[in-house]
Structures are given as structure tokens and as C-alpha cells.
Coordinates of C-alpha atoms in Angstrom, one line a residue:
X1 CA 1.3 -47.0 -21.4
X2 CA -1.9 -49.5 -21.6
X3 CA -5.4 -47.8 -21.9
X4 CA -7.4 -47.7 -18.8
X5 CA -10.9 -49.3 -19.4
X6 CA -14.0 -49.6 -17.5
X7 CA -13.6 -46.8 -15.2
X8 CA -16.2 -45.1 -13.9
X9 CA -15.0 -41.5 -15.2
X10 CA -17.6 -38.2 -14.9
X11 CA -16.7 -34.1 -15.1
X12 CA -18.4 -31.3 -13.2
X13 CA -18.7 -28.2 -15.7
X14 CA -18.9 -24.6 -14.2
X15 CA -20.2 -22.6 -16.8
X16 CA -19.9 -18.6 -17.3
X17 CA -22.6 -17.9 -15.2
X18 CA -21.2 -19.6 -12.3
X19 CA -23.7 -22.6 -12.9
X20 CA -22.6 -26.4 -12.2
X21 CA -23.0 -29.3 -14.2
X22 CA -22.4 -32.8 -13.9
X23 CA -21.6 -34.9 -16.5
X24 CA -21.4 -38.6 -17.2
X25 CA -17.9 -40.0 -19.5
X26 CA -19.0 -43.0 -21.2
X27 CA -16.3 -45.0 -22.9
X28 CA -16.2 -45.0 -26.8
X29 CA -12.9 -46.4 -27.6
X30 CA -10.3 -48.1 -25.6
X31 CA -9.1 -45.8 -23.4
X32 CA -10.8 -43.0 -24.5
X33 CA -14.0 -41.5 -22.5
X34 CA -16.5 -38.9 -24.5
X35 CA -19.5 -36.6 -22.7
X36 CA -21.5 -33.7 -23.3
X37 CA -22.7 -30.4 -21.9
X38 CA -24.7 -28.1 -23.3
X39 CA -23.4 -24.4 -23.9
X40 CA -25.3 -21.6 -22.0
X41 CA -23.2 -18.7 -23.8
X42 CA -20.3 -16.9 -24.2
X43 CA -17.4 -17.2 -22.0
X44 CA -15.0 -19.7 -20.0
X45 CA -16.0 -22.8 -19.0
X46 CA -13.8 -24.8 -16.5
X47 CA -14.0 -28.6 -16.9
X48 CA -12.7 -31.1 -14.2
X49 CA -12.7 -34.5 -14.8
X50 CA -12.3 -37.3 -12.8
X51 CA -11.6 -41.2 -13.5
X52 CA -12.1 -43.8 -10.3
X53 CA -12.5 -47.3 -10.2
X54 CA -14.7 -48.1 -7.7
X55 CA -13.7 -45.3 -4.9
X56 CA -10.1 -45.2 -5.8
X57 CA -9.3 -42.0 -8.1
X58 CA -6.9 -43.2 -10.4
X59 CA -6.5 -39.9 -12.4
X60 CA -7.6 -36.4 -12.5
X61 CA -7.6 -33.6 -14.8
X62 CA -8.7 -29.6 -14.8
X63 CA -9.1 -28.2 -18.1
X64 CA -11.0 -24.9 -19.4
X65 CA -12.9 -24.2 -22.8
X66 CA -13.4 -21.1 -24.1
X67 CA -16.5 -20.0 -26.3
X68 CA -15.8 -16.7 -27.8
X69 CA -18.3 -14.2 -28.9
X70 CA -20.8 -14.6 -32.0
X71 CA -19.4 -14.0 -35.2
X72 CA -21.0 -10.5 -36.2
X73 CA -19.1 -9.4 -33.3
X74 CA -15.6 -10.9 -34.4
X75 CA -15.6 -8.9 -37.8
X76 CA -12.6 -6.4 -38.3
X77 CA -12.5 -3.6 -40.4
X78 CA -13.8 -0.5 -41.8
X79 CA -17.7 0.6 -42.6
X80 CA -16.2 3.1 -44.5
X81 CA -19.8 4.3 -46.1
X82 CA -20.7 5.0 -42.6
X83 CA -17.6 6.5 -41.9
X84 CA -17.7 8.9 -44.6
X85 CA -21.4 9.3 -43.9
X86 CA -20.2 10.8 -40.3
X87 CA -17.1 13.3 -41.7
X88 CA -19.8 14.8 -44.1
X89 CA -22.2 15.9 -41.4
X90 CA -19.8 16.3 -38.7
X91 CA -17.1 18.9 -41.0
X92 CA -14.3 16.7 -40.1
X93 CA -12.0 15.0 -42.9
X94 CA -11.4 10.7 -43.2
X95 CA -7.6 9.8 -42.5
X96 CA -5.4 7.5 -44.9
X97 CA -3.0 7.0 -42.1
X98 CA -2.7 6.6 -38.5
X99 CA 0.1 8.7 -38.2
X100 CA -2.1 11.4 -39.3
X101 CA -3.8 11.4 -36.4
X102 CA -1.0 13.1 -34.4
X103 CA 0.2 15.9 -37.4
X104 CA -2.2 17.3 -39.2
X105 CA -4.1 20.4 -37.5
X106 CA -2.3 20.9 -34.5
X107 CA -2.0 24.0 -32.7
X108 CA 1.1 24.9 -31.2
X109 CA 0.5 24.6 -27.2
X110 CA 1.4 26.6 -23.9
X111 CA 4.1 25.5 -22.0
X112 CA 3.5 26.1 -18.2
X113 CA 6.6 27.4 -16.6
X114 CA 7.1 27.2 -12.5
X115 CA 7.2 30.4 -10.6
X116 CA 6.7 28.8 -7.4
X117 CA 11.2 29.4 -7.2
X118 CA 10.8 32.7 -8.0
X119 CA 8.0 33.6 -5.4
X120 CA 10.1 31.7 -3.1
X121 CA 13.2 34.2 -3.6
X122 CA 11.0 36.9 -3.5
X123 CA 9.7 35.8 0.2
X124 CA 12.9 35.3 1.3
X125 CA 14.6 38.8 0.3
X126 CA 11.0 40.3 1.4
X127 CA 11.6 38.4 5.2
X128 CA 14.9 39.3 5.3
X129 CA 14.5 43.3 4.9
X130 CA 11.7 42.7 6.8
X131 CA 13.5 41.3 10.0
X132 CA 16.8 43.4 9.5
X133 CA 14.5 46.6 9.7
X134 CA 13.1 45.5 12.9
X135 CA 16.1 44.0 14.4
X136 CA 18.2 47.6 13.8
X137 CA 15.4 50.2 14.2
X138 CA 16.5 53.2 16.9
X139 CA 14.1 53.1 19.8
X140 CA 11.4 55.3 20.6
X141 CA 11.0 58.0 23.3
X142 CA 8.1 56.8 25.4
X143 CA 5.7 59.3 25.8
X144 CA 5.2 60.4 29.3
X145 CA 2.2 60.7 31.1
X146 CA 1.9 64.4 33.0
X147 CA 2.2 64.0 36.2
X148 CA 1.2 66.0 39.4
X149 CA 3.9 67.5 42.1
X150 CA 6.7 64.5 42.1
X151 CA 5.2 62.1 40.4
X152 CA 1.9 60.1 41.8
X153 CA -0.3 61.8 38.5
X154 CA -2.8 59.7 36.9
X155 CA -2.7 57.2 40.0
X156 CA -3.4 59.9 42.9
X157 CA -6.0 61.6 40.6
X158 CA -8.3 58.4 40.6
X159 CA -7.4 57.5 44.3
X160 CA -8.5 60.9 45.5
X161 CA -11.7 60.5 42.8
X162 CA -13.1 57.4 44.6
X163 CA -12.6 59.6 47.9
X164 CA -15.1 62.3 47.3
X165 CA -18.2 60.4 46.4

């Protein structure tokens, strides 16, 4: 609970850009320690600071500042001279209300509707007639190929071919 005087107490700064500081604490009131590091722009700035006396660290602290963005680009609102600037050479009309947005002008839309089941179906009836015709078709008569006195035909005629040449 008592103030802690005549430390030796500094910070290192890191600024946005990934830049390090170093910064003296000189004491300005008992127990209190004050520095200062200039600001190189938007951003967060992480602060560590350390308090020692002599090369015993008595206390330590990580803390983080945050400088947000210049004021012209914290205004909210509406240009609305600009706005209806852009419906009059663009055709399009300036909503009162948000929920505007998603009623007015809409077209009724397509619904897609699977036929990947019904193609399915379909393959299967199509494979099944397909397999059942083939499964129960009557067999052919195989043609037969003429053949000479009992039988040898096509075979004997190329065997006695061969001979003669």
C-alpha cells in the first residue's frame, strides 16, 4: 500500500508499424511515474513497462493504446445530396427504409427441382429390361460352314492350297 519511489522505471513502445521505442519514466509525484512517445499513426500500440531498483524488477506491466483513425473518417451518416445526385443519373429510386431493400421490385424466382432421383429410376428400370432380355433370349442356330466329303472343309482346302505352289 506505500508508493514505491526512486525506481529506476522505463517502457519499450512497439508502434503500428512494428517499430521499437524506448522510453524513459521519470517520477512526478510520489509513486507515480510519467513518459512520452511520439505517435507515428493510426493503430495499436503495445506498451510494456518495467520498474527495477537497481537490477531487481520489482513490478511489471503490459498495456496497449489504441489511436483510431482521423476524424473525417469517423463521421456517420448520409450525403444525401450526393445520394440523390446518383438515383437521378443512375434511374434508380432513394429508400426511406431498410426493409425496403428486400420488397420492393422483386421478381418472383425459379425454384430448381432435382431430377437426378428420377434419372436414377429411369437407369434402373432401363438396366433391368436390359439384363432380363439378355438373360432369357432363345439361342441362335450357328451358322455352319460348308464343308467337303465328311467334314475337313475350309481346313483341308487351305492345307491342300499350300501344297500346290
Amino acid at each position: 500500500g506505500d508508493f514505491l519511489n526512486f525506481l529506476e522505471a522505463g517502457a519499450g513502445v512497439i508502434a503500428p508499424d512494428q517499430s521499437r521505442m524506448a522510453v524513459d519514466l521519470a517520477q512526478v509525484a510520489p509513486g507515480r511515474y510519467q513518459g512520452a512517445f511520439p505517435l507515428k499513426g493510426e493503430g495499436a500500440y503495445l506498451v510494456g513497462v518495467q520498474q527495477r531498483r537497481g537490477k531487481q524488477t520489482l513490478h511489471s506491466e503490459l498495456g496497449s493504446l489504441i489511436l483510431p483513425y482521423r476524424a473525417e473518417h469517423r463521421t456517420l451518416g448520409r450525403n444525401l445530396s450526393l445520394l440523390t445526385a446518383v438515383v437521378g443519373l443512375s434511374g434508380g429510386r432513394l429508400l426511406s427504409k431498410p426493409e425496403e431493400v428486400f420488397r420492393l421490385g422483386r421478381r418472383p424466382s425459379v425454384n430448381a427441382i432435382p431430377i437426378w432421383p428420377l434419372l436414377v429410376v429411369v437407369s434402373l428400370v432401363l438396366f433391368f429390361i436390359e439384363y432380363t432380355s439378355r438373360r432369357f433370349q432363345r439361342p441362335k442356330v450357328a451358322e455352319r460352314l460348308p464343308t467337303e466329303r465328311g467334314g475337313a472343309g475350309l481346313a483341308s482346302r487351305l492345307i491342300k492350297g499350300r501344297r500346290r505352289r
